[in-house]
Short mmCIF file of C-alpha atoms in Angstrom, two decimals:
data_model
loop_
_atom_site.label_atom_id
_atom_site.label_comp_id
_atom_site.label_asym_id
_atom_site.label_seq_id
_atom_site.Cartn_x
_atom_site.Cartn_y
_atom_site.Cartn_z
CA MET A 5 102.66 130.51 103.72
CA ARG A 6 102.20 128.22 101.49
CA LEU A 7 104.76 125.15 100.76
CA ASN A 8 105.99 126.18 97.11
CA ASP A 9 109.19 127.88 95.51
CA LEU A 10 107.58 131.36 94.88
CA GLU A 11 106.92 131.62 99.11
CA LEU A 12 109.75 130.11 100.31
CA ARG A 13 111.06 133.68 98.99
CA ASP A 14 109.73 135.75 101.59
CA VAL A 15 112.39 134.43 104.01
CA THR A 16 111.55 136.78 106.96
CA LYS A 17 108.05 135.47 107.84
CA TRP A 18 109.23 131.77 107.42
CA GLU A 19 112.16 132.83 110.21
CA ALA A 20 108.90 134.52 112.38
CA ALA A 21 107.56 131.30 112.31
CA GLY A 22 110.55 129.39 113.62
CA ILE A 23 110.85 127.67 110.16
CA THR A 24 114.83 126.55 108.67
CA LEU A 25 114.48 126.63 104.72
CA PRO A 26 117.08 125.64 102.50
CA ARG A 27 120.55 127.18 102.50
CA TYR A 28 120.98 126.59 98.88
CA ASP A 29 119.59 127.38 95.24
CA ARG A 30 117.31 125.06 94.53
CA GLN A 31 116.97 126.24 91.26
CA ALA A 32 120.74 125.48 90.46
CA VAL A 33 120.59 121.95 92.10
CA ARG A 34 117.29 121.15 89.84
CA GLN A 35 119.49 122.14 86.65
CA ALA A 36 122.64 120.40 88.04
CA THR A 37 120.05 117.23 88.58
CA GLU A 38 118.38 117.06 85.57
CA ALA A 39 122.00 117.68 83.36
CA SER A 40 123.60 114.46 85.48
CA PRO A 41 121.21 113.05 88.16
CA VAL A 42 123.18 110.85 91.12
CA TRP A 43 120.18 109.35 93.30
CA MET A 44 116.77 108.17 92.33
CA HIS A 45 114.00 107.59 94.81
CA PHE A 46 110.93 105.18 94.74
CA GLY A 47 108.19 105.23 97.53
CA ALA A 48 108.77 108.99 99.42
CA GLY A 49 106.66 108.38 102.23
CA ASN A 50 107.02 110.14 105.26
CA ILE A 51 110.41 108.03 106.35
CA PHE A 52 112.38 108.60 102.96
CA ARG A 53 111.74 112.33 103.08
CA ALA A 54 112.02 112.77 107.12
CA PHE A 55 115.33 111.16 106.93
CA PRO A 56 117.45 110.37 103.91
CA ALA A 57 115.90 113.30 102.08
CA LYS A 58 116.60 115.39 104.90
CA SER A 59 119.94 114.21 105.00
CA MET A 60 120.97 115.07 101.57
CA GLN A 61 119.71 118.52 102.55
CA MET A 62 122.66 118.52 105.30
CA LEU A 63 124.92 118.01 102.38
CA LEU A 64 123.21 120.25 99.75
CA ASP A 65 123.10 123.06 102.23
CA GLY A 66 126.81 122.48 103.21
CA GLY A 67 128.15 122.48 99.98
CA LEU A 68 129.15 119.19 99.89
CA GLU A 69 126.59 117.90 96.88
CA THR A 70 125.38 120.08 93.90
CA ARG A 71 122.81 117.99 92.78
CA GLY A 72 119.20 116.44 94.68
CA ILE A 73 116.68 113.78 94.12
CA VAL A 74 114.71 112.33 91.48
CA VAL A 75 111.89 110.52 92.98
CA ALA A 76 109.08 108.24 91.42
CA VAL A 77 105.69 108.25 92.93
CA GLU A 78 103.54 105.55 92.34
CA THR A 79 99.67 107.13 93.12
CA GLU A 80 97.91 109.87 92.63
CA GLU A 81 97.77 110.60 95.98
CA GLU A 82 101.72 110.70 96.45
CA ASP A 83 101.91 113.33 93.18
CA THR A 84 99.35 115.88 95.19
CA ILE A 85 102.08 115.84 97.98
CA PHE A 86 104.87 116.83 95.51
CA ALA A 87 103.96 118.28 92.23
CA PRO A 88 101.96 121.32 93.98
CA HIS A 89 104.48 122.12 96.79
CA ASP A 90 107.41 122.19 93.96
CA ASN A 91 109.14 118.74 95.70
CA LEU A 92 109.01 120.46 99.30
CA THR A 93 108.38 118.69 102.25
CA LEU A 94 107.79 120.56 105.75
CA LEU A 95 109.55 118.29 108.28
CA ALA A 96 108.23 118.75 112.09
CA THR A 97 110.93 117.24 114.41
CA LEU A 98 109.01 116.18 117.66
CA LYS A 99 111.41 115.85 120.46
CA ALA A 100 111.23 114.84 123.70
CA ASP A 101 111.64 117.85 125.20
CA GLY A 102 108.48 118.95 124.18
CA SER A 103 110.79 121.49 121.50
CA ILE A 104 109.69 121.40 117.75
CA GLU A 105 112.13 121.69 115.15
CA LYS A 106 110.55 123.10 111.64
CA THR A 107 112.72 122.41 108.69
CA VAL A 108 111.59 122.85 105.00
CA VAL A 109 113.56 119.87 103.06
CA GLY A 110 113.76 120.84 99.11
CA SER A 111 116.84 117.83 98.42
CA ILE A 112 113.56 116.37 96.36
CA VAL A 113 113.98 118.49 93.32
CA LYS A 114 112.15 116.31 90.79
CA SER A 115 108.78 113.88 91.16
CA LEU A 116 107.92 111.43 88.31
CA LYS A 117 104.72 109.19 87.77
CA LEU A 118 105.28 105.53 87.28
CA ASP A 119 101.71 106.12 85.71
CA GLY A 120 102.13 108.95 84.26
CA GLY A 121 102.04 108.17 80.63
CA LYS A 122 104.55 107.48 78.02
CA GLU A 123 106.09 110.91 78.86
CA GLN A 124 106.74 110.31 81.71
CA TRP A 125 107.51 106.70 81.39
CA ASP A 126 110.47 107.78 79.07
CA ARG A 127 111.44 110.41 81.85
CA LEU A 128 112.04 108.22 84.40
CA ALA A 129 113.79 105.81 81.73
CA GLU A 130 116.11 109.25 80.51
CA VAL A 131 117.16 109.41 84.19
CA PHE A 132 117.85 105.69 84.44
CA ALA A 133 119.70 105.73 81.82
CA LYS A 134 121.73 108.28 82.94
CA PRO A 135 125.61 107.19 83.55
CA SER A 136 125.79 109.72 86.73
CA LEU A 137 123.32 107.94 88.68
CA GLN A 138 124.77 106.03 91.37
CA MET A 139 121.53 105.02 93.49
CA VAL A 140 118.73 103.73 93.25
CA SER A 141 116.89 103.20 96.48
CA PHE A 142 113.14 102.18 97.59
CA THR A 143 111.57 102.74 100.63
CA ILE A 144 108.03 100.41 99.77
CA THR A 145 107.39 98.43 102.09
CA GLU A 146 108.44 94.42 102.95
CA LYS A 147 105.66 93.95 100.57
CA GLY A 148 106.88 95.55 97.54
CA TYR A 149 109.49 93.27 97.05
CA ALA A 150 107.26 90.24 97.09
CA LEU A 151 106.52 88.05 93.54
CA HIS A 152 104.77 85.99 95.09
CA GLY A 153 101.42 85.13 97.63
CA ALA A 154 100.92 83.28 100.12
CA ASP A 155 100.01 80.39 98.52
CA GLY A 156 103.35 80.35 96.42
CA GLY A 157 101.70 80.99 93.55
CA VAL A 158 103.68 84.01 91.24
CA TRP A 159 101.16 87.03 91.67
CA PRO A 160 99.06 88.16 88.73
CA ASP A 161 100.38 91.12 87.89
CA VAL A 162 103.63 89.69 88.21
CA ALA A 163 102.68 86.18 86.08
CA LYS A 164 101.26 89.18 83.32
CA ASP A 165 104.81 91.04 83.60
CA PHE A 166 106.92 87.98 83.27
CA ALA A 167 104.90 87.28 80.03
CA ASP A 168 104.62 90.39 78.39
CA GLY A 169 108.18 91.47 78.96
CA PRO A 170 109.68 94.72 80.09
CA ALA A 171 107.81 97.26 77.52
CA SER A 172 104.81 97.76 79.66
CA PRO A 173 104.76 96.82 83.13
CA VAL A 174 102.35 96.73 85.35
CA SER A 175 103.88 95.62 88.89
CA PHE A 176 105.91 97.48 91.03
CA MET A 177 108.56 95.15 90.45
CA GLY A 178 108.46 94.89 86.97
CA LYS A 179 108.72 98.13 86.22
CA ALA A 180 111.87 99.01 88.69
CA ALA A 181 112.81 95.73 86.40
CA SER A 182 112.32 97.21 83.04
CA LEU A 183 114.34 100.43 84.57
CA LEU A 184 117.02 98.63 84.90
CA TYR A 185 117.00 97.09 81.71
CA ALA A 186 116.79 100.65 79.72
CA ARG A 187 120.23 101.11 81.70
CA TYR A 188 121.94 98.01 80.88
CA LEU A 189 120.62 98.80 76.95
CA ALA A 190 121.75 102.41 77.13
CA GLY A 191 125.76 101.26 77.88
CA ALA A 192 125.34 98.56 81.16
CA SER A 193 126.51 101.39 83.73
CA PRO A 194 126.94 100.78 87.12
CA VAL A 195 124.84 101.86 89.67
CA ALA A 196 123.54 101.00 93.50
CA MET A 197 120.19 99.25 94.10
CA VAL A 198 119.43 100.52 98.08
CA SER A 199 116.78 98.77 99.61
CA MET A 200 115.62 101.17 102.61
CA ASP A 201 113.00 99.20 103.86
CA ASN A 202 112.62 97.58 107.23
CA CYS A 203 112.85 93.93 106.29
CA SER A 204 115.62 91.58 106.88
CA GLU A 205 118.47 90.93 103.72
CA ASN A 206 116.73 93.75 101.99
CA GLY A 207 119.17 93.91 99.52
CA THR A 208 119.03 90.20 98.71
CA ARG A 209 115.57 90.31 98.34
CA LEU A 210 115.45 92.87 95.92
CA HIS A 211 118.46 91.31 94.12
CA GLY A 212 116.30 88.40 93.65
CA ALA A 213 112.93 90.17 92.54
CA MET A 214 115.36 91.81 89.45
CA LEU A 215 117.07 88.48 88.83
CA ALA A 216 113.79 86.94 88.33
CA PHE A 217 112.75 89.46 85.88
CA ALA A 218 115.69 89.19 83.88
CA GLU A 219 115.66 85.60 83.72
CA LYS A 220 111.92 85.25 82.92
CA TRP A 221 112.42 87.83 79.94
CA ALA A 222 115.07 86.60 78.62
CA GLU A 223 113.56 83.00 78.88
CA ASN A 224 110.55 84.66 76.96
CA GLY A 225 112.69 86.07 74.54
CA HIS A 226 111.28 89.79 75.41
CA ALA A 227 115.18 90.58 76.93
CA ASP A 228 118.89 89.85 75.88
CA ALA A 229 120.40 86.98 77.88
CA GLY A 230 122.77 89.65 79.24
CA PHE A 231 120.77 91.71 81.16
CA ALA A 232 120.68 88.60 84.20
CA ALA A 233 124.84 88.62 84.25
CA TYR A 234 124.47 92.20 84.42
CA VAL A 235 122.14 91.66 87.35
CA ASN A 236 124.30 89.32 88.48
CA ASP A 237 127.64 90.75 88.22
CA GLY A 238 128.56 92.84 91.43
CA ALA A 239 130.53 95.45 90.04
CA LYS A 240 128.16 96.57 87.65
CA VAL A 241 125.04 96.50 89.90
CA SER A 242 125.00 96.59 93.78
CA PHE A 243 122.29 95.14 96.26
CA PRO A 244 123.60 96.52 99.22
CA TRP A 245 122.09 95.59 102.44
CA SER A 246 121.04 98.21 104.81
CA MET A 247 118.93 99.20 108.32
CA ILE A 248 116.85 102.17 108.78
CA ASP A 249 115.81 103.01 111.97
CA LYS A 250 113.50 106.22 112.64
CA ILE A 251 109.89 106.41 114.02
CA THR A 252 107.53 108.75 111.46
CA PRO A 253 103.85 108.14 112.04
CA ARG A 254 101.77 109.20 110.44
CA PRO A 255 100.48 113.12 109.18
CA ASP A 256 98.98 114.14 112.96
CA GLU A 257 95.98 116.69 113.01
CA SER A 258 97.62 117.77 116.52
CA VAL A 259 100.88 118.52 114.91
CA ALA A 260 98.70 120.11 111.75
CA LYS A 261 96.97 122.66 113.89
CA MET A 262 100.25 123.35 115.64
CA LEU A 263 101.83 124.14 111.83
CA ALA A 264 98.77 126.10 111.01
CA ALA A 265 99.12 127.92 114.12
CA THR A 266 102.50 129.82 113.03
CA GLY A 267 100.52 130.73 109.72
CA PHE A 268 101.45 127.24 107.38
CA GLU A 269 98.34 126.57 105.44
CA ASP A 270 99.14 123.61 103.82
CA THR A 271 98.43 121.33 106.23
CA GLN A 272 95.61 119.17 104.83
CA ILE A 273 95.81 115.43 105.20
CA THR A 274 94.75 113.14 102.38
CA ILE A 275 93.81 109.47 103.03
CA THR A 276 94.78 107.73 100.13
CA SER A 277 93.96 104.60 97.87
CA ARG A 278 95.84 102.55 100.06
CA HIS A 279 94.54 103.95 103.64
CA SER A 280 97.44 105.18 104.09
CA HIS A 281 97.76 108.86 105.18
CA ALA A 282 99.41 111.91 103.23
CA ALA A 283 100.33 115.33 103.65
CA ALA A 284 102.82 117.99 102.43
CA PHE A 285 104.21 117.76 106.02
CA VAL A 286 105.92 115.16 107.86
CA ASN A 287 106.18 114.64 111.72
CA ALA A 288 108.88 112.55 113.50
CA GLU A 289 111.05 111.72 115.90
CA GLU A 290 114.79 113.05 116.50
CA ALA A 291 116.89 109.56 116.90
CA GLN A 292 117.45 108.34 113.61
CA TYR A 293 119.33 105.58 112.51
CA LEU A 294 120.67 104.20 109.05
CA VAL A 295 123.38 101.83 108.30
CA ILE A 296 124.52 100.69 104.89
CA GLU A 297 126.66 98.14 103.47
CA ASP A 298 129.21 100.11 101.47
CA ASP A 299 129.04 98.83 98.35
CA PHE A 300 128.43 101.49 95.36
CA PRO A 301 130.00 100.30 92.32
CA ASN A 302 129.44 103.93 90.80
CA GLY A 303 130.24 106.11 93.80
CA ARG A 304 127.31 108.04 96.17
CA PRO A 305 127.13 110.74 98.05
CA ALA A 306 128.51 111.76 101.30
CA LEU A 307 126.25 110.71 102.83
CA HIS A 308 128.55 109.77 105.65
CA LYS A 309 129.14 113.26 106.44
CA ALA A 310 125.41 113.43 107.73
CA GLY A 311 125.29 111.03 109.91
CA ILE A 312 124.33 108.00 108.15
CA LEU A 313 126.91 104.76 108.75
CA PHE A 314 128.13 102.85 106.07
CA THR A 315 129.92 99.31 107.15
CA ASP A 316 130.31 95.93 105.69
CA ARG A 317 127.44 93.59 105.17
CA ALA A 318 127.87 91.67 108.02
CA THR A 319 127.99 94.85 109.99
CA VAL A 320 124.54 95.75 108.48
CA GLY A 321 122.94 92.74 109.08
CA LYS A 322 124.34 92.43 112.75
CA VAL A 323 123.11 95.93 113.37
CA GLU A 324 119.37 94.70 111.56
CA LYS A 325 118.85 91.72 113.67
CA MET A 326 120.14 93.89 117.09
CA LYS A 327 116.95 96.30 116.38
CA VAL A 328 114.93 93.82 115.08
CA CYS A 329 115.09 90.95 117.22
CA THR A 330 116.12 92.31 120.56
CA CYS A 331 116.27 96.24 121.20
CA LEU A 332 113.34 97.96 119.53
CA ASN A 333 110.82 96.45 116.98
CA PRO A 334 110.06 93.17 119.86
CA LEU A 335 109.05 95.89 122.25
CA HIS A 336 107.05 97.70 119.90
CA THR A 337 105.16 94.84 118.96
CA ALA A 338 104.32 94.13 122.98
CA LEU A 339 103.21 97.72 123.18
CA ALA A 340 101.20 97.37 119.85
CA VAL A 341 99.29 93.93 121.21
CA PHE A 342 98.78 95.09 124.97
CA GLY A 343 97.96 98.73 124.06
CA CYS A 344 94.90 97.45 121.73
CA LEU A 345 94.06 95.10 124.49
CA LEU A 346 94.54 97.93 127.11
CA GLY A 347 92.52 100.88 125.47
CA TYR A 348 95.56 102.84 124.96
CA THR A 349 96.16 105.16 121.28
CA LYS A 350 99.16 106.46 121.92
CA ILE A 351 102.40 104.79 122.58
CA SER A 352 103.89 107.52 124.65
CA ASP A 353 100.65 106.76 127.17
CA GLU A 354 101.74 103.36 127.49
CA MET A 355 104.76 104.03 128.71
CA LYS A 356 103.35 105.34 131.30
CA ASP A 357 101.97 102.48 132.89
CA ALA A 358 104.11 100.79 135.29
CA ASP A 359 103.17 97.01 134.30
CA LEU A 360 103.38 98.12 130.61
CA VAL A 361 107.50 99.70 131.18
CA LYS A 362 108.31 96.77 133.28
CA LEU A 363 107.12 93.87 130.23
CA VAL A 364 109.02 95.79 127.54
CA GLU A 365 112.10 96.24 129.83
CA LYS A 366 111.83 92.44 130.94
CA ILE A 367 111.51 91.28 127.24
CA GLY A 368 115.01 93.91 126.48
CA TYR A 369 117.16 93.92 128.99
CA ALA A 370 116.48 90.62 130.83
CA GLU A 371 115.10 88.41 128.05
CA GLY A 372 116.93 89.75 125.05
CA LEU A 373 120.13 91.36 125.88
CA PRO A 374 121.42 87.59 126.98
CA VAL A 375 121.12 86.70 123.29
CA VAL A 376 122.07 89.66 121.72
CA VAL A 377 124.07 89.94 118.35
CA ASP A 378 126.38 92.85 119.12
CA PRO A 379 127.22 94.84 115.76
CA GLY A 380 130.07 96.91 117.09
CA ILE A 381 129.23 100.20 115.80
CA ILE A 382 125.86 100.66 117.82
CA GLU A 383 126.28 99.42 121.59
CA PRO A 384 122.91 97.42 122.42
CA ARG A 385 122.47 98.24 126.06
CA ALA A 386 122.86 101.73 124.74
CA PHE A 387 120.42 101.02 122.32
CA ILE A 388 117.90 99.74 124.09
CA ASP A 389 118.33 102.93 126.89
CA GLU A 390 117.50 105.44 124.28
CA VAL A 391 114.21 103.48 123.31
CA LEU A 392 112.55 102.95 126.75
CA GLY A 393 114.05 106.16 127.98
CA VAL A 394 113.73 108.70 125.35
CA ARG A 395 111.91 107.46 122.18
CA LEU A 396 109.05 105.86 123.38
CA PRO A 397 108.11 107.74 126.25
CA ASN A 398 108.27 111.23 123.79
CA PRO A 399 104.55 112.58 124.63
CA PHE A 400 104.55 114.72 121.36
CA MET A 401 104.91 111.28 119.05
CA PRO A 402 101.45 110.72 117.64
CA ASP A 403 102.17 107.43 117.53
CA THR A 404 99.58 104.50 118.06
CA PRO A 405 99.54 100.83 119.05
CA GLN A 406 97.09 100.36 116.16
CA ARG A 407 99.63 101.54 113.71
CA ILE A 408 102.63 99.45 115.41
CA ALA A 409 99.77 96.08 115.30
CA CYS A 410 99.72 95.96 111.23
CA ASP A 411 101.17 92.70 109.68
CA THR A 412 101.76 91.23 112.92
CA SER A 413 101.61 87.80 112.02
CA GLN A 414 105.05 88.65 109.36
CA LYS A 415 106.93 90.46 112.86
CA VAL A 416 106.63 87.92 115.14
CA PRO A 417 108.44 85.18 114.09
CA ILE A 418 111.31 87.49 113.56
CA ARG A 419 111.04 89.90 116.56
CA PHE A 420 110.77 86.51 118.72
CA GLY A 421 111.28 84.01 117.22
CA GLU A 422 114.71 84.84 116.58
CA THR A 423 115.10 85.19 120.24
CA LEU A 424 113.97 81.08 121.00
CA LYS A 425 116.11 80.12 118.65
CA ALA A 426 119.15 81.99 120.08
CA TYR A 427 118.47 80.14 123.64
CA ALA A 428 118.22 76.83 122.11
CA ALA A 429 121.12 77.02 119.93
CA ASN A 430 122.84 78.43 123.27
CA GLY A 431 121.59 75.68 125.08
CA MET A 432 120.18 78.04 127.49
CA ASP A 433 116.85 77.13 129.40
CA VAL A 434 113.70 79.14 126.86
CA THR A 435 111.55 77.99 129.50
CA SER A 436 113.03 80.37 131.65
CA LEU A 437 111.58 83.02 129.72
CA ARG A 438 108.16 84.82 131.24
CA ALA A 439 107.90 88.20 128.93
CA ILE A 440 108.03 86.98 125.61
CA PRO A 441 105.37 84.01 125.69
CA LEU A 442 103.36 86.24 127.80
CA THR A 443 103.49 88.39 124.81
CA LEU A 444 102.97 85.34 122.21
CA ALA A 445 99.68 84.68 124.25
CA ALA A 446 98.60 87.97 124.36
CA TRP A 447 98.80 88.01 120.74
CA CYS A 448 96.75 85.35 120.67
CA ARG A 449 94.36 87.23 122.74
CA TYR A 450 94.10 90.29 120.83
CA LEU A 451 92.86 88.18 117.32
CA LEU A 452 89.29 87.47 119.45
CA GLY A 453 88.92 91.74 118.78
CA VAL A 454 88.09 91.91 122.25
CA ASP A 455 89.62 94.61 124.59
CA ASP A 456 90.23 93.75 128.49
CA LYS A 457 87.18 95.57 129.38
CA GLY A 458 85.07 93.38 127.06
CA ASN A 459 84.56 95.83 124.00
CA THR A 460 85.22 94.96 120.46
CA PHE A 461 87.44 96.29 118.02
CA ALA A 462 88.90 96.21 114.76
CA PRO A 463 92.43 94.31 114.53
CA SER A 464 94.52 95.73 112.25
CA PRO A 465 94.94 95.26 108.89
CA ASP A 466 97.31 91.78 108.83
CA PRO A 467 97.49 89.22 105.80
CA MET A 468 96.60 86.33 108.06
CA LEU A 469 94.37 87.55 110.31
CA GLU A 470 91.09 85.94 108.77
CA THR A 471 92.83 82.76 108.95
CA LEU A 472 94.40 83.37 112.78
CA GLN A 473 90.76 84.32 113.18
CA ALA A 474 89.41 81.32 111.70
CA ARG A 475 91.65 78.71 113.44
CA LEU A 476 90.37 80.41 117.13
CA ALA A 477 86.92 80.67 116.27
CA GLY A 478 85.00 79.96 118.92
CA ILE A 479 86.52 81.46 121.26
CA THR A 480 84.75 84.48 123.41
CA LEU A 481 85.67 86.28 126.79
CA GLY A 482 84.76 84.16 129.34
CA ASN A 483 84.01 80.75 127.16
CA THR A 484 87.27 79.20 126.78
CA ASP A 485 86.36 75.52 126.74
CA GLY A 486 87.72 73.41 124.14
CA CYS A 487 90.30 76.29 123.50
CA ARG A 488 93.53 74.61 123.81
CA GLU A 489 93.25 72.34 120.90
CA LYS A 490 92.85 75.35 118.45
CA LEU A 491 95.42 77.49 120.25
CA ARG A 492 97.45 74.45 118.92
CA THR A 493 97.00 74.94 115.36
CA VAL A 494 98.50 78.17 115.90
CA LEU A 495 101.17 78.07 118.91
CA SER A 496 102.75 74.51 117.10
CA ASP A 497 102.73 76.59 113.25
CA PRO A 498 106.42 77.90 113.09
CA VAL A 499 105.07 79.97 110.23
CA TYR A 500 103.71 82.32 113.04
CA PHE A 501 106.36 82.27 115.52
CA GLY A 502 109.54 81.02 113.70
CA VAL A 503 109.54 77.48 115.95
CA ASP A 504 106.91 75.30 117.19
CA LEU A 505 106.29 76.56 120.73
CA TYR A 506 105.56 72.90 122.17
CA GLU A 507 108.74 71.67 121.16
CA VAL A 508 110.84 74.36 122.63
CA GLY A 509 108.90 74.28 125.68
CA LEU A 510 106.62 77.28 125.65
CA GLY A 511 103.45 75.78 123.94
CA GLU A 512 101.35 74.87 127.17
CA VAL A 513 102.54 78.23 128.97
CA ALA A 514 101.46 80.61 125.99
CA GLU A 515 98.21 77.98 126.62
CA ASP A 516 97.57 79.07 130.10
CA LEU A 517 98.04 82.52 129.65
CA PHE A 518 95.91 82.83 126.85
CA GLU A 519 92.99 80.82 128.54
CA GLU A 520 93.39 82.93 131.43
CA MET A 521 93.65 86.79 129.91
CA ALA A 522 90.59 85.30 128.08
CA SER A 523 88.54 83.97 130.86
CA ALA A 524 86.94 87.01 132.04
CA PRO A 525 86.81 90.68 131.89
CA GLY A 526 90.20 92.72 133.46
CA ALA A 527 92.08 89.18 132.79
CA VAL A 528 94.22 91.07 131.02
CA ARG A 529 95.23 93.34 133.31
CA LYS A 530 95.56 90.86 135.84
CA VAL A 531 98.08 88.68 134.14
CA LEU A 532 100.41 90.99 133.30
CA GLU A 533 100.45 92.72 136.64
CA ARG A 534 101.46 89.24 138.16
CA GLU A 535 103.79 88.19 135.20
CA VAL A 536 105.58 91.48 135.68
CA ARG A 537 106.07 91.61 138.83
CA ALA A 538 106.83 88.14 139.62
#
């Protein structure tokens, strides 16, 4: 079985393989979408194909929508997972009970290249300018919205776009702003620009980027001054906040083999120029949450009928803070750091380790819940129950601590720093915390690139890795002389922890834990066991 429209006509062989097919006429949907598109998406990676695109398929299957999604692909590798397969995806949902739900997702009916030359660009601009377009969504990672580097300077490609105008943009945000400008010039129809990326106040970040381009282009004489007013008019262009949650690891070889055993042939996994993994299939967990601020000036698809939650901005912020600061992300980061140190390669295997289970239980229930933000529409304790009882232990999810450990320096200030701030703001005893400072000290220990057995490993990609390792240079496993002075340059920096750990009373605690964990092979396990059983 090959993944394309022609092959899908032989329904019986797909059904025999236990694969569910779209229950609508894709050609009719494609034609309706071409005439009056309602949804365009940028960055069609695993989570988008496994969740929002699947949600749209539910509506199409039920006859609740008649138009699909147009995707803008950025790289050649992304294009190879769409064009040869008629924009279809095979979704393998890996359930905790061992069953696997296999679904062909066909709601993406058109893909266009951002860097495909003038013809492709003109077609993108044509879609963007259609009055029928209701929403433009993004899953491009948190870094995709950045216009400035760590030093505060504007990225070179962004600076070039600021100077040259919207005609031939090279940066991702510049391209998005240029297409939005095309919509403005075509009559300034309303639209919602919806970031679905896993970062705080994502809609505000996207708005800030679009406004920066609009103002710079007007200042440089490249755009009408009214474009900035259009971007700033919420009745015309909205930038809703959202919170998305679904674990979608990179395509896994074991899943590919399982699919191949059913007769499915398109199992090749491609490593992209950005070192990501792409395939015609996506493997994902069953649990999923998407909460979006209900601010759509041109209407929206009926996604609430597919389980997506729509609410006000304040509630989205609360859900995001609950998940990121308490109920999932801190637990994930703790498992990532300790998993790398203790030699684990699967998150689910870590959840068989009694010490690690006690660690994340302490972080979530004992130390996080006392200051959790309750959003009202999702109950925090029940959320943690599902995370620890169902999601993370799922043995069929090929997720790794090494993947989760990517960009940890960007995550720690939010995933742990916000809890420390909440303790201080509420007059609570920060020094009563043990699991959180243990995890922060373990992250510093992880930066040495040596596991608990004394074997070297390559820390996962992180924009601050080189800087942090330079600050800890000279500290080695078994040789911690002078480590406290070096540690102080890291532990006192709010950039990494959201607070100065010494000011809140945890600096010396983290020093002690780090020094002990770096004292000898086996010390990480020894300290972990002692601290979680205390």
